[in-house]
Short mmCIF file of C-alpha atoms in Angstrom, two decimals:
data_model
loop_
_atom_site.label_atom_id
_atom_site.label_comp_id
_atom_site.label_asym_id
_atom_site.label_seq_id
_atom_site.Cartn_x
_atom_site.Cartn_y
_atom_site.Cartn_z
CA UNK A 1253 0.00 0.00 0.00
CA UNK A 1254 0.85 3.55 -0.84
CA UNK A 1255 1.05 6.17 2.21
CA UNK A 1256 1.59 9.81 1.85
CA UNK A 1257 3.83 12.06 3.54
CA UNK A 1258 3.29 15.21 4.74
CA UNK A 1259 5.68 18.24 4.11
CA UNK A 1260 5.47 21.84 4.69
CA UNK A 1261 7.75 24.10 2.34
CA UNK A 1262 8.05 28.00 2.45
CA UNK A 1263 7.38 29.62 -0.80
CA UNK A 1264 8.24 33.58 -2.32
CA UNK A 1265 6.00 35.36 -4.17
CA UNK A 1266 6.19 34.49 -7.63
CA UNK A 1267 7.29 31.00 -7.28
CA UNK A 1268 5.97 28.27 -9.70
CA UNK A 1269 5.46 25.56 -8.11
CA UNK A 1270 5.15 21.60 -10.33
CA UNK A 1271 3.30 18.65 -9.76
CA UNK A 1272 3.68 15.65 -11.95
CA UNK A 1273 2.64 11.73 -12.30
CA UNK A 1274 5.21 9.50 -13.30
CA UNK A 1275 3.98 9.29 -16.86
CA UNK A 1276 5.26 12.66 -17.73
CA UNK A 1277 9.06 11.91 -17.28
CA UNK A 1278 8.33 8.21 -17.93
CA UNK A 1279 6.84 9.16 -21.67
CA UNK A 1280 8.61 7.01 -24.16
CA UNK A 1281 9.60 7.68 -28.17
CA UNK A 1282 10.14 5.66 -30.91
CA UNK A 1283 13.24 4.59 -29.93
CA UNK A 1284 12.36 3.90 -26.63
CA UNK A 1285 13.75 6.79 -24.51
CA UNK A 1286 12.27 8.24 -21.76
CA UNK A 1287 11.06 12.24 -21.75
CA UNK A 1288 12.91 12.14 -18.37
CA UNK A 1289 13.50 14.18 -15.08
CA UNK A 1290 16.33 16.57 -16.81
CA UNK A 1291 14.64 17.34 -20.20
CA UNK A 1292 11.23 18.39 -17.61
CA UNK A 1293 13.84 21.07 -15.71
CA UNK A 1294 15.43 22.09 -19.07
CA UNK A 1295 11.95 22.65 -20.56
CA UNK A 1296 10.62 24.09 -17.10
CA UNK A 1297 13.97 26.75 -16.64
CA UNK A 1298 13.13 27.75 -20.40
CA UNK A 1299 9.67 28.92 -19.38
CA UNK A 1300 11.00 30.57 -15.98
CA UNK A 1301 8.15 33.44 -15.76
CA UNK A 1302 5.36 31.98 -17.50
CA UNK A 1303 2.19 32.13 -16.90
CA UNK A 1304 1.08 28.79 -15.18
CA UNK A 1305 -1.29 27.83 -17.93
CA UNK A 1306 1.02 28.16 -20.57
CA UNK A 1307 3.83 26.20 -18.52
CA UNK A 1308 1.14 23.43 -18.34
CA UNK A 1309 0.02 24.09 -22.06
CA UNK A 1310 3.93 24.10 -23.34
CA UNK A 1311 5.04 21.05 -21.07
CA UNK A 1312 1.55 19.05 -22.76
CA UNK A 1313 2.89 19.71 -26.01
CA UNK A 1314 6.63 18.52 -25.48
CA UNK A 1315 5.65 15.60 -23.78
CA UNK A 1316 3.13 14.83 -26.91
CA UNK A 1317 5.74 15.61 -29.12
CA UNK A 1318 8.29 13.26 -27.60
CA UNK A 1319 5.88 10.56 -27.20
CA UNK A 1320 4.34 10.98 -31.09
CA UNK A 1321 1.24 11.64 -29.23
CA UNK A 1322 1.00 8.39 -27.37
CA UNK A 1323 2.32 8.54 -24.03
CA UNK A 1324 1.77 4.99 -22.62
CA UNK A 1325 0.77 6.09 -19.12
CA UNK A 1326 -1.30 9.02 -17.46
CA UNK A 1327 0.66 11.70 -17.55
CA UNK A 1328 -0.65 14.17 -15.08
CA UNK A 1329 1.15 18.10 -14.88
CA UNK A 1330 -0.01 21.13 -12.87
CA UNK A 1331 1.62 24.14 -12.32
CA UNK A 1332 0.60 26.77 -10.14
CA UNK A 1333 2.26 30.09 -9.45
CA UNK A 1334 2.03 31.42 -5.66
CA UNK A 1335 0.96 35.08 -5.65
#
């Protein structure tokens, strides 16, 4: 059985904060390679500022792209920025 864990963080204004399934950096292409954890940061430091939405909306579309638009698990990603 799964249990969760609970963990309090402090956060600054403007901080975007990321919340992922497995399936996003588990998202395999053709050749069998995973989207993985450091192509998600790469992407995610590229859109440093973004609006949430479009973080969500631009991280969607890599993750489709990589996965020729077939990812083979759920691939959950939310992004919210703390005002």
């Amino acid at each position: 059985p799964m249990s969760a864990q609970e963990k309090t963080v402090d956060v600054s204004k403007g901080t975007l904060a990321v919340f992922f399934t497995d399936g996003v950096i588990e998202a395999r292409n053709g050749r069998r390679s995973m989207y993985g954890v450091e192509r998600l940061v790469e992407k995610l430091e590229g859109l440093r500022g973004a609006h949430a939405g479009d973080v969500v909306d631009e991280i969607r579309r890599d993750v489709m792209r990589h996965s020729r638009g077939k990812p083979h698990d759920d691939c959950l990603f939310l992004a919210v920025r703390i005002k």
